[in-house]
């Protein structure tokens, strides 16, 4: 069990409810889909439903385990698991109003204390073991990209390529995809989050490929843009601008930098090349137990990046009606720089 008891002191409460599943997985190792942690001054209780009795016994460390059935909160009342706690902390950014009202009805004398981003910094700073798991997931994704270079050809539909991406990840041991693969060719590449469509790949298209998977609970995420046949001078120029921007950000990245400054390292390169209006999203996002987690690396956020945080670096330029280019790696920030977990080549590949 990770140390989560400090929440009681820092928020001056008698107990805390942790209900956000990725935080529960991070804290005690449980990988199921339903559960909660009750943090009390002298112990931690883990509750899940009867489906998970055996799994909880195998996975959960450092907590008293209860798997009573589906009515977890009613059970917690019956078993007096909040004791005589007067003030109880909860994860306000992950609890619905209906849930809170239900708790108020079940524990009428408790003063419910909202907390936001309770474990965000701790979850963001990855241990060496966590970094190794992200790296393993990314190695599967890198292998799939290498396979795709021999698979992609004009006449295939975007959906056929997406299906191949899913199939190749699963057969290489991924437990699931970290999101639906993006395969966006030609003018569809100008839509940063285009889903794969029935459009066929054509000679002369740039193809934006963005995909990742989960291995051992941790996510990968990578984008590469490849050309089917000669893409033309402007596409090559834009590709180089995006690559230069990505390289600048990776050279700049280190712990202690602000999210705004890291975003700015890439954005300034794209601005100077005259494409600033066409880089229409943030530079990147945290990644780990979730594909998208804190921090958002953006010109609109100003958070200090902690040591050990894993973030994506994914600048893009999207010319409406024409084409798009995005290149994305995962880096882990260290005090003096960063480790790049993505090994796939970034020179423009012309297939
Ligand atoms: Zn991505
Ligand atoms: Zn991403």
XYZ file of C-alpha atoms and ligand atoms in Angstrom:
353
model
C 0.000 0.000 0.000
C 1.316 3.402 -0.970
C 1.312 6.008 1.796
C -2.052 7.732 1.622
C -2.463 8.424 5.338
C -0.995 11.902 4.953
C -4.362 12.922 3.466
C -5.874 12.809 6.947
C -3.376 15.306 8.360
C -3.136 17.605 5.355
C -6.921 17.959 5.185
C -7.553 17.780 8.934
C -10.110 14.966 8.675
C -10.836 11.764 10.601
C -11.147 9.520 7.544
C -10.964 9.628 3.739
C -12.873 7.809 0.991
C -10.864 7.043 -2.151
C -13.291 6.095 -4.913
C -11.469 6.884 -8.185
C -10.460 3.483 -9.576
C -7.063 4.447 -11.099
C -6.062 5.954 -7.730
C -7.183 2.785 -5.945
C -5.129 0.693 -8.354
C -2.145 2.944 -7.797
C -2.481 2.833 -4.007
C -3.153 -0.863 -3.354
C -2.708 -2.766 -6.636
C -6.348 -3.743 -7.276
C -7.099 -3.913 -11.018
C -10.860 -4.627 -10.950
C -13.595 -2.212 -11.948
C -15.413 -1.656 -8.648
C -14.065 -0.791 -5.240
C -13.221 1.841 -2.669
C -10.692 2.566 0.032
C -11.572 3.866 3.478
C -8.513 5.486 5.030
C -8.619 5.690 8.820
C -5.929 6.897 11.252
C -4.632 3.406 12.033
C -5.593 1.312 9.011
C -7.053 1.186 5.497
C -10.081 -0.835 4.440
C -10.623 -2.032 0.870
C -14.156 -2.855 -0.266
C -15.269 -4.490 -3.485
C -18.144 -6.712 -4.529
C -18.383 -10.492 -4.456
C -17.121 -10.917 -8.031
C -13.705 -9.837 -6.837
C -13.221 -11.890 -3.662
C -10.381 -13.980 -5.103
C -8.819 -11.196 -7.168
C -8.766 -8.803 -4.219
C -7.042 -11.418 -2.092
C -4.361 -11.826 -4.759
C -3.832 -8.170 -5.600
C -4.614 -5.908 -2.659
C -1.726 -5.085 -0.357
C -1.810 -3.380 3.001
C -5.566 -3.104 3.538
C -8.259 -5.049 5.351
C -10.265 -6.647 2.509
C -14.074 -6.826 2.398
C -16.023 -8.244 -0.573
C -19.599 -8.232 0.684
C -21.740 -8.004 -2.442
C -22.888 -4.962 -4.401
C -24.102 -2.601 -1.641
C -20.655 -1.471 -0.559
C -21.695 1.728 1.216
C -24.591 0.105 3.077
C -22.148 -2.579 4.169
C -19.705 0.100 5.344
C -22.485 1.581 7.486
C -23.483 -1.800 8.949
C -19.873 -2.619 9.742
C -19.311 0.834 11.218
C -16.257 1.265 8.955
C -16.205 5.033 9.320
C -16.153 4.565 13.105
C -17.007 7.802 14.839
C -15.401 9.920 12.127
C -16.840 13.409 12.157
C -15.040 14.900 9.157
C -14.580 12.672 6.092
C -12.605 13.666 2.995
C -13.823 12.618 -0.467
C -12.583 13.039 -4.056
C -14.823 15.864 -5.189
C -13.472 15.729 -8.748
C -14.639 12.111 -9.129
C -17.894 11.952 -7.147
C -21.321 12.741 -8.564
C -23.818 14.919 -6.729
C -26.131 11.894 -6.481
C -23.384 9.850 -4.847
C -22.674 12.547 -2.304
C -26.384 12.830 -1.451
C -26.505 9.096 -0.930
C -23.569 9.274 1.487
C -25.231 12.142 3.334
C -28.317 9.990 3.812
C -26.283 6.969 4.943
C -24.048 8.924 7.350
C -26.160 11.918 8.463
C -23.769 13.074 11.171
C -20.634 13.143 8.965
C -19.298 16.460 7.715
C -18.292 15.668 4.108
C -15.124 17.520 3.154
C -14.471 17.940 -0.582
C -10.919 17.550 -1.819
C -9.655 17.881 -5.390
C -6.523 16.447 -7.018
C -5.873 14.536 -3.791
C -3.270 12.079 -5.088
C -2.533 13.726 -8.421
C 1.116 14.609 -7.817
C 1.978 11.237 -6.286
C 0.283 9.329 -9.103
C 1.995 11.513 -11.708
C 5.544 10.843 -10.430
C 6.279 7.371 -11.704
C 8.474 4.826 -9.919
C 11.109 2.935 -11.899
C 8.765 -0.078 -11.964
C 5.951 2.040 -13.400
C 8.257 3.535 -16.032
C 9.317 -0.007 -16.980
C 5.662 -0.928 -17.522
C 4.972 2.092 -19.725
C 8.114 1.231 -21.658
C 6.893 -2.338 -22.169
C 3.559 -1.073 -23.482
C 5.371 1.335 -25.804
C 7.656 -1.458 -27.032
C 4.566 -3.352 -28.193
C 3.311 -0.205 -29.922
C 6.716 0.372 -31.558
C 6.688 -3.219 -32.861
C 3.208 -2.711 -34.301
C 4.347 0.465 -36.077
C 7.251 -1.418 -37.642
C 4.789 -4.077 -38.817
C 2.505 -1.384 -40.266
C 5.290 -0.017 -42.468
C 5.118 -3.285 -44.413
C 1.321 -3.450 -44.302
C 0.020 -0.015 -45.274
C -0.606 0.499 -48.987
C -2.953 2.480 -51.226
C -6.387 0.857 -51.561
C -6.705 -0.223 -47.932
C -9.381 1.617 -45.990
C -8.519 3.521 -42.808
C -10.684 1.014 -40.933
C -8.706 -1.930 -42.303
C -5.532 -0.296 -41.015
C -7.192 0.370 -37.626
C -8.303 -3.267 -37.401
C -4.758 -4.400 -38.139
C -3.427 -2.063 -35.418
C -5.792 -3.597 -32.834
C -5.100 -7.158 -33.943
C -1.330 -6.727 -33.927
C -1.352 -5.207 -30.434
C -3.493 -7.966 -28.953
C -1.483 -10.759 -30.531
C 1.681 -9.182 -29.089
C 0.284 -9.364 -25.557
C -1.482 -6.025 -25.018
C -4.504 -6.432 -22.720
C -6.498 -3.785 -24.591
C -6.084 -0.621 -26.638
C -5.563 2.643 -24.757
C -8.062 4.324 -27.144
C -9.593 3.660 -30.558
C -6.765 3.923 -33.105
C -6.712 7.101 -35.171
C -5.995 6.511 -38.866
C -6.516 9.761 -40.737
C -5.380 10.009 -44.353
C -5.170 12.886 -46.794
C -7.571 15.709 -45.964
C -8.962 13.703 -43.044
C -5.530 14.115 -41.444
C -6.451 17.734 -40.784
C -8.984 16.507 -38.186
C -6.784 15.966 -35.104
C -9.073 13.329 -33.580
C -10.512 11.703 -36.693
C -11.724 8.160 -36.171
C -10.753 5.648 -38.831
C -13.312 5.761 -41.665
C -14.172 3.761 -44.761
C -12.042 6.144 -46.853
C -9.376 4.301 -48.824
C -5.736 5.322 -48.569
C -4.545 6.959 -51.766
C -1.147 7.565 -53.285
C 0.072 11.018 -52.279
C -1.714 10.937 -48.896
C -0.061 11.754 -45.610
C -1.468 9.314 -43.040
C -1.660 10.238 -39.346
C -1.481 7.086 -37.195
C -2.121 7.521 -33.447
C -2.464 4.461 -31.257
C -1.426 2.756 -28.042
C -2.224 -0.111 -25.712
C -2.206 -1.292 -22.114
C 0.360 -3.765 -20.824
C 0.462 -4.625 -17.095
C -2.047 -1.859 -16.404
C 0.008 0.948 -17.997
C -0.684 2.752 -21.252
C 1.337 3.593 -24.339
C 0.450 6.304 -26.872
C 2.289 7.231 -30.058
C 1.653 9.151 -33.257
C 3.550 8.866 -36.500
C 2.700 10.447 -39.839
C 3.775 8.563 -42.946
C 3.548 9.384 -46.654
C 2.074 7.088 -49.309
C 4.164 8.052 -52.290
C 5.733 11.476 -52.714
C 3.691 13.910 -50.565
C 4.907 17.172 -52.162
C 7.025 20.101 -51.003
C 4.653 21.757 -48.557
C 3.806 18.488 -46.812
C 7.515 17.789 -46.442
C 8.111 21.307 -45.099
C 5.278 21.028 -42.575
C 6.527 17.606 -41.509
C 9.958 19.114 -40.825
C 8.460 21.986 -38.802
C 6.503 19.551 -36.600
C 9.564 17.337 -36.161
C 11.748 20.345 -35.252
C 9.105 21.507 -32.754
C 8.926 18.067 -31.176
C 12.727 17.837 -30.948
C 12.935 21.296 -29.374
C 10.406 20.302 -26.712
C 12.215 17.027 -25.960
C 15.545 18.884 -25.664
C 13.900 21.391 -23.312
C 11.933 18.891 -21.198
C 13.051 18.409 -17.589
C 11.490 18.261 -14.143
C 10.819 21.655 -12.566
C 9.749 23.276 -15.833
C 6.203 24.607 -16.090
C 3.679 22.990 -18.424
C 3.332 26.340 -20.185
C 7.082 26.590 -20.799
C 7.296 23.056 -22.194
C 4.335 23.672 -24.509
C 5.937 26.961 -25.534
C 9.193 25.273 -26.555
C 7.379 23.446 -29.354
C 4.806 26.133 -30.085
C 7.452 28.814 -30.707
C 9.048 26.694 -33.451
C 5.684 26.264 -35.183
C 4.839 29.964 -34.698
C 8.146 31.058 -36.221
C 7.507 28.858 -39.261
C 4.158 30.614 -39.772
C 1.898 27.681 -38.848
C 0.979 28.785 -35.318
C -2.725 29.101 -36.165
C -2.772 25.461 -37.241
C -1.383 23.916 -34.025
C -4.789 23.765 -32.429
C -4.308 21.588 -29.340
C -2.082 21.188 -26.298
C 1.438 19.802 -26.594
C 0.771 16.740 -24.472
C -0.658 14.991 -21.438
C 0.361 12.827 -18.525
C 0.136 9.072 -19.098
C 0.294 5.997 -16.864
C -2.610 4.025 -15.398
C -4.783 6.204 -17.609
C -4.074 7.213 -21.212
C -4.803 10.838 -20.327
C -3.993 11.972 -16.821
C -2.583 15.029 -15.075
C -0.792 17.160 -16.179
C -2.115 18.809 -19.317
C 0.963 20.232 -21.057
C -0.601 23.327 -22.507
C -0.154 27.046 -23.005
C -3.300 27.370 -20.878
C -1.937 25.531 -17.810
C 0.871 26.579 -15.506
C 1.741 23.554 -13.373
C 5.263 22.660 -12.307
C 6.260 19.303 -13.817
C 7.453 16.916 -11.062
C 10.413 14.540 -11.407
C 9.347 11.149 -12.730
C 6.243 12.378 -14.525
C 5.547 10.639 -17.864
C 4.119 12.995 -20.485
C 3.509 12.862 -24.208
C 5.110 15.391 -26.547
C 2.778 15.616 -29.553
C 2.837 18.806 -31.607
C 0.777 18.878 -34.786
C -0.085 21.113 -37.726
C -3.458 20.699 -39.458
C -4.199 22.464 -42.737
C -7.985 22.322 -43.245
C -9.070 20.458 -46.365
C -5.527 19.435 -47.151
C -3.531 17.327 -44.672
C -2.258 17.035 -41.109
C 1.000 16.078 -39.423
C 1.460 14.990 -35.797
C 4.414 13.274 -34.115
C 4.100 11.927 -30.560
C 6.541 10.321 -28.127
C 6.353 9.592 -24.384
C 9.106 11.064 -22.198
C 9.824 10.743 -18.467
C 11.109 13.943 -16.895
C 14.285 13.936 -14.820
C 15.981 16.844 -13.010
C 18.487 17.245 -15.855
C 16.443 16.250 -18.907
C 14.181 13.422 -19.970
C 14.167 9.760 -21.034
C 12.349 9.059 -24.287
C 10.393 5.783 -24.051
C 9.447 5.775 -27.753
C 11.849 4.095 -30.154
C 10.022 4.318 -33.507
C 11.887 6.328 -36.150
C 10.750 9.888 -36.881
C 12.323 10.596 -40.257
C 9.504 10.960 -42.797
C 8.777 7.481 -44.126
C 7.621 7.403 -47.769
C 5.897 4.095 -48.496
Zn -1.741 9.732 -29.222
Zn -1.485 11.447 -26.673
